[in-house]
Amino acid sequence: MILALLQETAARALTFPGAHSVLRPHGPQALRIHELWRFLWIVALVVWVLVVAALLWGAFRRHGPEDGGERSGGGPGMHRAVVGATALTVVVLVVFLVFDFSTGRALTMAPGGELHVQVTGHQWWWEVEYPHPEPYKRATTANEIHVPVGVPVVVELQAADVIHSFWAPSLTGKRDLIPRVRSSLWFQADTPGVYRGQCAEFCGYQHAKMGFQIIAEPRAQFEAWLARQRDSARTPADTLARRGRQVFLASSCPLCHTIAGTMAGGNVGPDLTHLASRRTLAAGTLPNTRGNLAGWIVDPQRIKPGVIMPANQLAPRDLQALLAYLETLE
Ligand code: CUA
């Protein structure tokens, strides 16, 4: 009862809307990690109480009037207590070890029938790909991973530059992304929702602004989203947006960014084919609004100092046209 209350208080204190929290598991693996954590916590609490009780008992005994001649504390009773405490410590540590191993094993074994997603860590954003046997049907997005609810998802991880670490605490544990090494993990979201994730390995100046979102939605909704993401970008009908398309293609943007269906095929920065469908900009740094997008294009170094993207001095009319075009990329 008291434990449950303490745990709830801790969960409330550490959780604000949209936050990630190991104390609020929403998938089988996060649940197992949570169970392990709770077990360690309870045992540690019991051990602490016992140690403090023994300490107090010892202190009062030493100074008590009935403490006879055995002041140095070396009698057979004390020896038994020392041996007993050591044995108990060993037993507790072995139980911890077994529980930890069994949790680790359970986390690594995917149940099958899963969805595969490829995630590449860059300084400082996440490239997300949904593979397809036909290359032109691969869907590429950034900083958000859409998944169907209740389906195991295998995430294949790699790093493009330095070591990053993939961590979505409400769904699963951490896994490092190491250059030239492929690794993977799997998770499953049991309830629909948006789960925040974060790079959990220091990877440079903007490590803290390397977030992502996992969006768990019903199967039909997910399939519809994925079908849209597999499409190329359409040429806009609107005159202003058409002009924006020309601005984009005539500037340095295509050297770094891809928009499927156009000449832009750069692979330094995020794929922009469906930019307008995303919830955030700059790896979870800003909500994806027109004003934020404008600020980001004009002076990204002010928002996220150190990013590769340079400032873009565009004439106001060109900027408006470019924004109109980017907003058609749904
Ligand atoms: Cu990527 Cu820290």
mmCIF file of C-alpha atoms and ligand atoms in Angstrom:
data_model
loop_
_atom_site.group_PDB
_atom_site.id
_atom_site.type_symbol
_atom_site.label_atom_id
_atom_site.label_comp_id
_atom_site.label_asym_id
_atom_site.label_seq_id
_atom_site.Cartn_x
_atom_site.Cartn_y
_atom_site.Cartn_z
ATOM 1 C CA MET A 1 0.000 0.000 0.000
ATOM 2 C CA ILE A 2 2.675 2.471 1.098
ATOM 3 C CA LEU A 3 4.954 1.166 -1.674
ATOM 4 C CA ALA A 4 2.234 1.670 -4.280
ATOM 5 C CA LEU A 5 1.666 5.204 -2.994
ATOM 6 C CA LEU A 6 5.399 6.017 -3.082
ATOM 7 C CA GLN A 7 5.669 4.618 -6.581
ATOM 8 C CA GLU A 8 2.670 6.601 -7.814
ATOM 9 C CA THR A 9 4.083 9.788 -6.277
ATOM 10 C CA ALA A 10 7.436 9.177 -7.972
ATOM 11 C CA ALA A 11 5.711 8.482 -11.297
ATOM 12 C CA ARG A 12 3.700 11.711 -11.026
ATOM 13 C CA ALA A 13 6.738 13.757 -10.079
ATOM 14 C CA LEU A 14 8.769 12.394 -12.983
ATOM 15 C CA THR A 15 6.040 12.445 -15.611
ATOM 16 C CA PHE A 16 4.613 15.464 -17.349
ATOM 17 C CA PRO A 17 2.349 15.311 -20.402
ATOM 18 C CA GLY A 18 4.146 13.910 -23.431
ATOM 19 C CA ALA A 19 7.149 12.887 -21.365
ATOM 20 C CA HIS A 20 8.904 9.573 -21.419
ATOM 21 C CA SER A 21 9.022 7.574 -18.217
ATOM 22 C CA VAL A 22 10.282 4.152 -17.206
ATOM 23 C CA LEU A 23 7.679 4.344 -14.451
ATOM 24 C CA ARG A 24 4.828 4.272 -16.962
ATOM 25 C CA PRO A 25 5.380 1.168 -19.086
ATOM 26 C CA HIS A 26 3.206 0.744 -22.198
ATOM 27 C CA GLY A 27 4.662 -2.414 -23.693
ATOM 28 C CA PRO A 28 5.754 -5.918 -22.641
ATOM 29 C CA GLN A 29 9.459 -5.069 -22.418
ATOM 30 C CA ALA A 30 9.070 -1.805 -20.556
ATOM 31 C CA LEU A 31 6.820 -3.778 -18.184
ATOM 32 C CA ARG A 32 9.519 -6.413 -17.575
ATOM 33 C CA ILE A 33 12.146 -3.728 -16.951
ATOM 34 C CA HIS A 34 9.701 -2.021 -14.618
ATOM 35 C CA GLU A 35 9.123 -5.292 -12.709
ATOM 36 C CA LEU A 36 12.874 -5.811 -12.362
ATOM 37 C CA TRP A 37 13.339 -2.245 -11.143
ATOM 38 C CA ARG A 38 10.476 -2.605 -8.632
ATOM 39 C CA PHE A 39 11.893 -5.860 -7.274
ATOM 40 C CA LEU A 40 15.395 -4.354 -6.833
ATOM 41 C CA TRP A 41 13.876 -1.301 -5.195
ATOM 42 C CA ILE A 42 11.783 -3.285 -2.685
ATOM 43 C CA VAL A 43 14.647 -5.642 -1.753
ATOM 44 C CA ALA A 44 17.032 -2.676 -1.388
ATOM 45 C CA LEU A 45 14.491 -0.964 0.863
ATOM 46 C CA VAL A 46 14.152 -4.069 3.081
ATOM 47 C CA VAL A 47 17.953 -4.431 3.290
ATOM 48 C CA TRP A 48 18.304 -0.760 4.201
ATOM 49 C CA VAL A 49 15.691 -1.055 6.969
ATOM 50 C CA LEU A 50 17.414 -4.184 8.365
ATOM 51 C CA VAL A 51 20.855 -2.526 8.292
ATOM 52 C CA VAL A 52 19.589 0.609 10.046
ATOM 53 C CA ALA A 53 17.752 -1.537 12.643
ATOM 54 C CA ALA A 54 20.928 -3.576 13.290
ATOM 55 C CA LEU A 55 22.954 -0.377 13.583
ATOM 56 C CA LEU A 56 20.566 1.131 16.136
ATOM 57 C CA TRP A 57 20.377 -2.134 18.037
ATOM 58 C CA GLY A 58 24.199 -2.336 18.140
ATOM 59 C CA ALA A 59 24.533 1.276 19.265
ATOM 60 C CA PHE A 60 22.059 0.881 22.130
ATOM 61 C CA ARG A 61 23.469 -2.480 23.158
ATOM 62 C CA ARG A 62 27.044 -1.164 23.406
ATOM 63 C CA HIS A 63 26.029 1.564 25.812
ATOM 64 C CA GLY A 64 23.342 -0.376 27.659
ATOM 65 C CA PRO A 65 23.825 -1.107 31.406
ATOM 66 C CA GLU A 66 23.364 -4.915 30.902
ATOM 67 C CA ASP A 67 26.254 -5.074 28.435
ATOM 68 C CA GLY A 68 28.376 -7.320 30.727
ATOM 69 C CA GLY A 69 32.048 -7.862 29.841
ATOM 70 C CA GLU A 70 31.637 -8.541 26.092
ATOM 71 C CA ARG A 71 32.413 -4.956 24.971
ATOM 72 C CA SER A 72 34.696 -5.890 22.100
ATOM 73 C CA GLY A 73 31.808 -7.805 20.460
ATOM 74 C CA GLY A 74 33.757 -10.975 19.585
ATOM 75 C CA GLY A 75 31.501 -13.711 21.040
ATOM 76 C CA PRO A 76 30.032 -16.744 19.176
ATOM 77 C CA GLY A 77 26.702 -14.891 18.762
ATOM 78 C CA MET A 78 28.457 -12.135 16.808
ATOM 79 C CA HIS A 79 30.267 -14.652 14.599
ATOM 80 C CA ARG A 80 26.965 -16.311 13.725
ATOM 81 C CA ALA A 81 25.474 -12.917 12.867
ATOM 82 C CA VAL A 82 28.418 -12.019 10.587
ATOM 83 C CA VAL A 83 28.248 -15.370 8.746
ATOM 84 C CA GLY A 84 24.450 -15.114 8.456
ATOM 85 C CA ALA A 85 24.570 -11.544 7.065
ATOM 86 C CA THR A 86 27.255 -12.498 4.523
ATOM 87 C CA ALA A 87 25.275 -15.554 3.371
ATOM 88 C CA LEU A 88 22.122 -13.463 3.072
ATOM 89 C CA THR A 89 23.999 -10.861 0.986
ATOM 90 C CA VAL A 90 25.263 -13.565 -1.372
ATOM 91 C CA VAL A 91 21.749 -15.036 -1.733
ATOM 92 C CA VAL A 92 20.249 -11.602 -2.463
ATOM 93 C CA LEU A 93 22.914 -10.841 -5.090
ATOM 94 C CA VAL A 94 22.423 -14.239 -6.780
ATOM 95 C CA VAL A 95 18.651 -13.677 -6.925
ATOM 96 C CA PHE A 96 19.296 -10.220 -8.471
ATOM 97 C CA LEU A 97 21.637 -11.797 -11.019
ATOM 98 C CA VAL A 98 19.138 -14.499 -12.063
ATOM 99 C CA PHE A 99 16.252 -12.007 -12.329
ATOM 100 C CA ASP A 100 18.456 -9.618 -14.332
ATOM 101 C CA PHE A 101 19.565 -12.364 -16.757
ATOM 102 C CA SER A 102 16.035 -13.658 -17.291
ATOM 103 C CA THR A 103 14.794 -10.104 -17.965
ATOM 104 C CA GLY A 104 17.652 -9.519 -20.411
ATOM 105 C CA ARG A 105 16.841 -12.761 -22.261
ATOM 106 C CA ALA A 106 13.155 -11.921 -22.485
ATOM 107 C CA LEU A 107 13.994 -8.491 -23.931
ATOM 108 C CA THR A 108 16.104 -9.879 -26.774
ATOM 109 C CA MET A 109 13.686 -12.494 -28.121
ATOM 110 C CA ALA A 110 11.202 -11.124 -30.669
ATOM 111 C CA PRO A 111 8.033 -13.227 -30.876
ATOM 112 C CA GLY A 112 7.828 -13.226 -34.708
ATOM 113 C CA GLY A 113 5.359 -11.730 -37.187
ATOM 114 C CA GLU A 114 6.981 -8.401 -36.675
ATOM 115 C CA LEU A 115 7.324 -5.138 -38.570
ATOM 116 C CA HIS A 116 10.869 -4.116 -39.541
ATOM 117 C CA VAL A 117 12.071 -0.529 -39.342
ATOM 118 C CA GLN A 118 15.595 0.720 -40.029
ATOM 119 C CA VAL A 119 16.830 3.589 -37.897
ATOM 120 C CA THR A 120 20.084 5.462 -38.523
ATOM 121 C CA GLY A 121 21.471 7.903 -35.977
ATOM 122 C CA HIS A 122 22.985 11.119 -37.328
ATOM 123 C CA GLN A 123 24.354 14.186 -35.533
ATOM 124 C CA TRP A 124 21.632 15.107 -34.442
ATOM 125 C CA TRP A 125 18.594 13.464 -35.913
ATOM 126 C CA TRP A 126 17.087 10.055 -36.655
ATOM 127 C CA GLU A 127 16.601 8.662 -40.133
ATOM 128 C CA VAL A 128 13.729 6.177 -40.252
ATOM 129 C CA GLU A 129 13.165 3.788 -43.157
ATOM 130 C CA TYR A 130 10.417 1.288 -43.857
ATOM 131 C CA PRO A 131 11.958 -1.235 -46.236
ATOM 132 C CA HIS A 132 10.199 -2.695 -49.275
ATOM 133 C CA PRO A 133 11.438 -5.259 -51.833
ATOM 134 C CA GLU A 134 11.018 -2.620 -54.546
ATOM 135 C CA PRO A 135 13.445 0.212 -53.758
ATOM 136 C CA TYR A 136 11.207 3.022 -55.034
ATOM 137 C CA LYS A 137 8.544 1.973 -52.519
ATOM 138 C CA ARG A 138 10.790 2.386 -49.490
ATOM 139 C CA ALA A 139 9.393 5.014 -47.175
ATOM 140 C CA THR A 140 11.884 7.365 -45.535
ATOM 141 C CA THR A 141 11.065 9.807 -42.790
ATOM 142 C CA ALA A 142 12.835 11.417 -39.867
ATOM 143 C CA ASN A 143 12.514 11.640 -36.111
ATOM 144 C CA GLU A 144 9.222 9.796 -35.894
ATOM 145 C CA ILE A 145 8.434 6.113 -36.016
ATOM 146 C CA HIS A 146 4.851 5.147 -36.719
ATOM 147 C CA VAL A 147 3.924 1.650 -35.545
ATOM 148 C CA PRO A 148 0.711 -0.375 -35.325
ATOM 149 C CA VAL A 149 -0.559 -1.050 -31.798
ATOM 150 C CA GLY A 150 -0.008 -4.571 -30.442
ATOM 151 C CA VAL A 151 2.480 -5.591 -33.156
ATOM 152 C CA PRO A 152 6.121 -6.428 -32.366
ATOM 153 C CA VAL A 153 8.444 -3.966 -34.112
ATOM 154 C CA VAL A 154 12.069 -4.860 -34.832
ATOM 155 C CA VAL A 155 14.249 -1.759 -35.075
ATOM 156 C CA GLU A 156 17.510 -2.295 -36.955
ATOM 157 C CA LEU A 157 19.992 0.285 -35.787
ATOM 158 C CA GLN A 158 23.086 1.827 -37.281
ATOM 159 C CA ALA A 159 25.026 5.073 -36.854
ATOM 160 C CA ALA A 160 26.217 7.362 -39.634
ATOM 161 C CA ASP A 161 28.859 9.249 -37.682
ATOM 162 C CA VAL A 162 29.387 8.766 -33.929
ATOM 163 C CA ILE A 163 27.854 6.548 -31.245
ATOM 164 C CA HIS A 164 24.226 7.306 -30.399
ATOM 165 C CA SER A 165 21.775 5.396 -28.230
ATOM 166 C CA PHE A 166 18.115 4.643 -28.945
ATOM 167 C CA TRP A 167 15.881 4.947 -25.904
ATOM 168 C CA ALA A 168 12.098 5.087 -25.629
ATOM 169 C CA PRO A 169 11.671 4.498 -21.884
ATOM 170 C CA SER A 170 7.915 3.852 -21.897
ATOM 171 C CA LEU A 171 8.378 1.040 -24.431
ATOM 172 C CA THR A 172 11.778 -0.590 -24.090
ATOM 173 C CA GLY A 173 15.362 -0.344 -22.838
ATOM 174 C CA LYS A 174 18.353 1.310 -24.489
ATOM 175 C CA ARG A 175 20.443 0.088 -27.393
ATOM 176 C CA ASP A 176 23.579 1.788 -28.695
ATOM 177 C CA LEU A 177 24.049 2.696 -32.352
ATOM 178 C CA ILE A 178 27.704 2.180 -33.239
ATOM 179 C CA PRO A 179 29.292 3.186 -36.579
ATOM 180 C CA ARG A 180 29.914 0.154 -38.838
ATOM 181 C CA VAL A 181 28.117 -2.167 -36.392
ATOM 182 C CA ARG A 182 24.543 -3.310 -36.925
ATOM 183 C CA SER A 183 22.404 -3.925 -33.894
ATOM 184 C CA SER A 184 18.709 -4.295 -33.295
ATOM 185 C CA LEU A 185 16.032 -4.289 -30.650
ATOM 186 C CA TRP A 186 12.343 -4.917 -30.634
ATOM 187 C CA PHE A 187 9.418 -3.384 -28.808
ATOM 188 C CA GLN A 188 5.670 -3.422 -28.855
ATOM 189 C CA ALA A 189 3.263 -0.634 -27.956
ATOM 190 C CA ASP A 190 0.165 -1.986 -26.222
ATOM 191 C CA THR A 191 -1.763 1.283 -26.120
ATOM 192 C CA PRO A 192 -2.161 3.900 -28.838
ATOM 193 C CA GLY A 193 -0.308 7.127 -28.149
ATOM 194 C CA VAL A 194 2.782 9.211 -28.736
ATOM 195 C CA TYR A 195 5.854 8.004 -26.871
ATOM 196 C CA ARG A 196 8.875 10.206 -26.608
ATOM 197 C CA GLY A 197 12.337 8.790 -27.207
ATOM 198 C CA GLN A 198 15.748 10.319 -26.770
ATOM 199 C CA CYS A 199 19.349 9.749 -27.762
ATOM 200 C CA ALA A 200 20.883 8.417 -24.567
ATOM 201 C CA GLU A 201 24.595 8.516 -25.438
ATOM 202 C CA PHE A 202 26.465 11.831 -25.500
ATOM 203 C CA CYS A 203 27.096 12.460 -29.198
ATOM 204 C CA GLY A 204 28.164 16.083 -29.433
ATOM 205 C CA TYR A 205 26.938 19.614 -28.965
ATOM 206 C CA GLN A 206 23.233 18.981 -29.687
ATOM 207 C CA HIS A 207 22.901 15.561 -28.042
ATOM 208 C CA ALA A 208 20.090 16.859 -25.846
ATOM 209 C CA LYS A 209 18.132 17.957 -28.926
ATOM 210 C CA MET A 210 18.181 14.531 -30.526
ATOM 211 C CA GLY A 211 14.707 13.358 -29.660
ATOM 212 C CA PHE A 212 12.175 11.287 -31.543
ATOM 213 C CA GLN A 213 8.582 10.175 -31.231
ATOM 214 C CA ILE A 214 7.036 6.744 -31.543
ATOM 215 C CA ILE A 215 3.464 7.082 -32.711
ATOM 216 C CA ALA A 216 1.433 3.951 -31.992
ATOM 217 C CA GLU A 217 -1.875 3.835 -33.863
ATOM 218 C CA PRO A 218 -4.503 1.272 -34.890
ATOM 219 C CA ARG A 219 -3.407 -1.030 -37.732
ATOM 220 C CA ALA A 220 -5.634 0.545 -40.441
ATOM 221 C CA GLN A 221 -4.462 4.056 -39.563
ATOM 222 C CA PHE A 222 -0.838 2.936 -39.628
ATOM 223 C CA GLU A 223 -1.241 1.203 -43.024
ATOM 224 C CA ALA A 224 -2.834 4.350 -44.470
ATOM 225 C CA TRP A 225 0.035 6.470 -43.136
ATOM 226 C CA LEU A 226 2.647 4.090 -44.564
ATOM 227 C CA ALA A 227 0.945 4.000 -47.987
ATOM 228 C CA ARG A 228 1.083 7.820 -48.117
ATOM 229 C CA GLN A 229 4.736 7.840 -47.045
ATOM 230 C CA ARG A 230 5.633 5.426 -49.875
ATOM 231 C CA ASP A 231 4.283 7.903 -52.468
ATOM 232 C CA SER A 232 6.436 10.464 -54.258
ATOM 233 C CA ALA A 233 5.747 14.159 -53.794
ATOM 234 C CA ARG A 234 3.233 15.606 -56.253
ATOM 235 C CA THR A 235 3.891 18.825 -58.138
ATOM 236 C CA PRO A 236 1.634 21.416 -56.505
ATOM 237 C CA ALA A 237 -1.209 23.007 -58.459
ATOM 238 C CA ASP A 238 -0.964 26.313 -56.580
ATOM 239 C CA THR A 239 1.138 29.019 -58.325
ATOM 240 C CA LEU A 240 2.940 30.204 -55.186
ATOM 241 C CA ALA A 241 3.829 26.637 -54.204
ATOM 242 C CA ARG A 242 5.057 25.954 -57.739
ATOM 243 C CA ARG A 243 7.337 28.961 -57.450
ATOM 244 C CA GLY A 244 8.489 27.610 -54.077
ATOM 245 C CA ARG A 245 9.380 24.337 -55.765
ATOM 246 C CA GLN A 246 11.591 26.259 -58.193
ATOM 247 C CA VAL A 247 13.182 28.158 -55.293
ATOM 248 C CA PHE A 248 13.927 24.856 -53.579
ATOM 249 C CA LEU A 249 15.427 23.217 -56.658
ATOM 250 C CA ALA A 250 17.471 26.283 -57.659
ATOM 251 C CA SER A 251 18.988 26.739 -54.186
ATOM 252 C CA SER A 252 21.524 24.559 -52.374
ATOM 253 C CA CYS A 253 18.723 22.554 -50.630
ATOM 254 C CA PRO A 254 18.854 19.538 -53.040
ATOM 255 C CA LEU A 255 22.534 18.988 -52.248
ATOM 256 C CA CYS A 256 21.539 17.751 -48.789
ATOM 257 C CA HIS A 257 17.835 16.832 -48.972
ATOM 258 C CA THR A 258 15.757 14.408 -50.999
ATOM 259 C CA ILE A 259 12.225 15.029 -52.240
ATOM 260 C CA ALA A 260 11.083 11.907 -54.074
ATOM 261 C CA GLY A 261 9.591 12.808 -57.455
ATOM 262 C CA THR A 262 11.963 15.768 -57.967
ATOM 263 C CA MET A 263 15.636 16.178 -58.901
ATOM 264 C CA ALA A 264 16.504 16.663 -55.207
ATOM 265 C CA GLY A 265 18.398 13.566 -54.040
ATOM 266 C CA GLY A 266 20.797 14.679 -51.299
ATOM 267 C CA ASN A 267 21.295 12.359 -48.353
ATOM 268 C CA VAL A 268 23.085 14.555 -45.828
ATOM 269 C CA GLY A 269 19.940 15.845 -44.113
ATOM 270 C CA PRO A 270 16.453 14.417 -43.577
ATOM 271 C CA ASP A 271 14.294 13.304 -46.524
ATOM 272 C CA LEU A 272 11.668 16.021 -47.029
ATOM 273 C CA THR A 273 9.225 14.119 -49.284
ATOM 274 C CA HIS A 274 6.551 14.174 -46.559
ATOM 275 C CA LEU A 275 7.895 16.927 -44.324
ATOM 276 C CA ALA A 276 4.479 18.499 -43.725
ATOM 277 C CA SER A 277 3.122 15.235 -42.278
ATOM 278 C CA ARG A 278 5.614 15.313 -39.404
ATOM 279 C CA ARG A 279 4.842 16.571 -35.943
ATOM 280 C CA THR A 280 8.177 18.183 -35.118
ATOM 281 C CA LEU A 281 11.187 19.868 -36.701
ATOM 282 C CA ALA A 282 14.885 19.418 -35.894
ATOM 283 C CA ALA A 283 14.511 16.069 -34.067
ATOM 284 C CA GLY A 284 11.755 16.995 -31.661
ATOM 285 C CA THR A 285 13.131 20.497 -31.000
ATOM 286 C CA LEU A 286 10.164 22.490 -32.372
ATOM 287 C CA PRO A 287 6.527 21.804 -33.282
ATOM 288 C CA ASN A 288 6.183 21.667 -37.073
ATOM 289 C CA THR A 289 4.482 25.020 -37.717
ATOM 290 C CA ARG A 290 4.946 27.513 -40.534
ATOM 291 C CA GLY A 291 6.679 30.062 -38.280
ATOM 292 C CA ASN A 292 9.080 27.503 -36.817
ATOM 293 C CA LEU A 293 9.866 26.132 -40.270
ATOM 294 C CA ALA A 294 10.635 29.651 -41.506
ATOM 295 C CA GLY A 295 12.893 30.302 -38.510
ATOM 296 C CA TRP A 296 14.651 26.994 -39.041
ATOM 297 C CA ILE A 297 15.305 27.616 -42.759
ATOM 298 C CA VAL A 298 16.561 31.165 -42.240
ATOM 299 C CA ASP A 299 18.800 30.558 -39.217
ATOM 300 C CA PRO A 300 19.068 26.971 -37.959
ATOM 301 C CA GLN A 301 22.264 27.797 -36.061
ATOM 302 C CA ARG A 302 20.280 30.025 -33.717
ATOM 303 C CA ILE A 303 17.896 27.180 -32.867
ATOM 304 C CA LYS A 304 20.395 24.327 -32.771
ATOM 305 C CA PRO A 305 23.969 25.658 -32.819
ATOM 306 C CA GLY A 306 26.406 23.286 -34.472
ATOM 307 C CA VAL A 307 24.028 21.586 -36.935
ATOM 308 C CA ILE A 308 25.311 21.003 -40.463
ATOM 309 C CA MET A 309 22.502 23.037 -42.051
ATOM 310 C CA PRO A 310 23.687 26.551 -42.955
ATOM 311 C CA ALA A 311 21.690 29.774 -42.726
ATOM 312 C CA ASN A 312 19.696 30.610 -45.863
ATOM 313 C CA GLN A 313 19.386 34.233 -46.874
ATOM 314 C CA LEU A 314 16.255 34.196 -49.022
ATOM 315 C CA ALA A 315 14.298 37.159 -50.342
ATOM 316 C CA PRO A 316 11.028 37.408 -48.352
ATOM 317 C CA ARG A 317 8.952 36.517 -51.429
ATOM 318 C CA ASP A 318 11.110 33.465 -52.102
ATOM 319 C CA LEU A 319 10.851 32.366 -48.479
ATOM 320 C CA GLN A 320 7.039 32.643 -48.544
ATOM 321 C CA ALA A 321 6.921 30.630 -51.768
ATOM 322 C CA LEU A 322 9.283 28.005 -50.353
ATOM 323 C CA LEU A 323 7.172 27.663 -47.205
ATOM 324 C CA ALA A 324 4.020 27.315 -49.322
ATOM 325 C CA TYR A 325 5.711 24.521 -51.269
ATOM 326 C CA LEU A 326 7.049 22.674 -48.204
ATOM 327 C CA GLU A 327 3.580 22.783 -46.657
ATOM 328 C CA THR A 328 2.224 20.807 -49.632
ATOM 329 C CA LEU A 329 4.582 17.904 -48.844
ATOM 330 C CA GLU A 330 2.125 15.872 -46.810
HETATM 331 CU CU1 CUA B 1 22.877 11.158 -30.546
HETATM 332 CU CU2 CUA B 1 23.277 11.716 -28.282
#
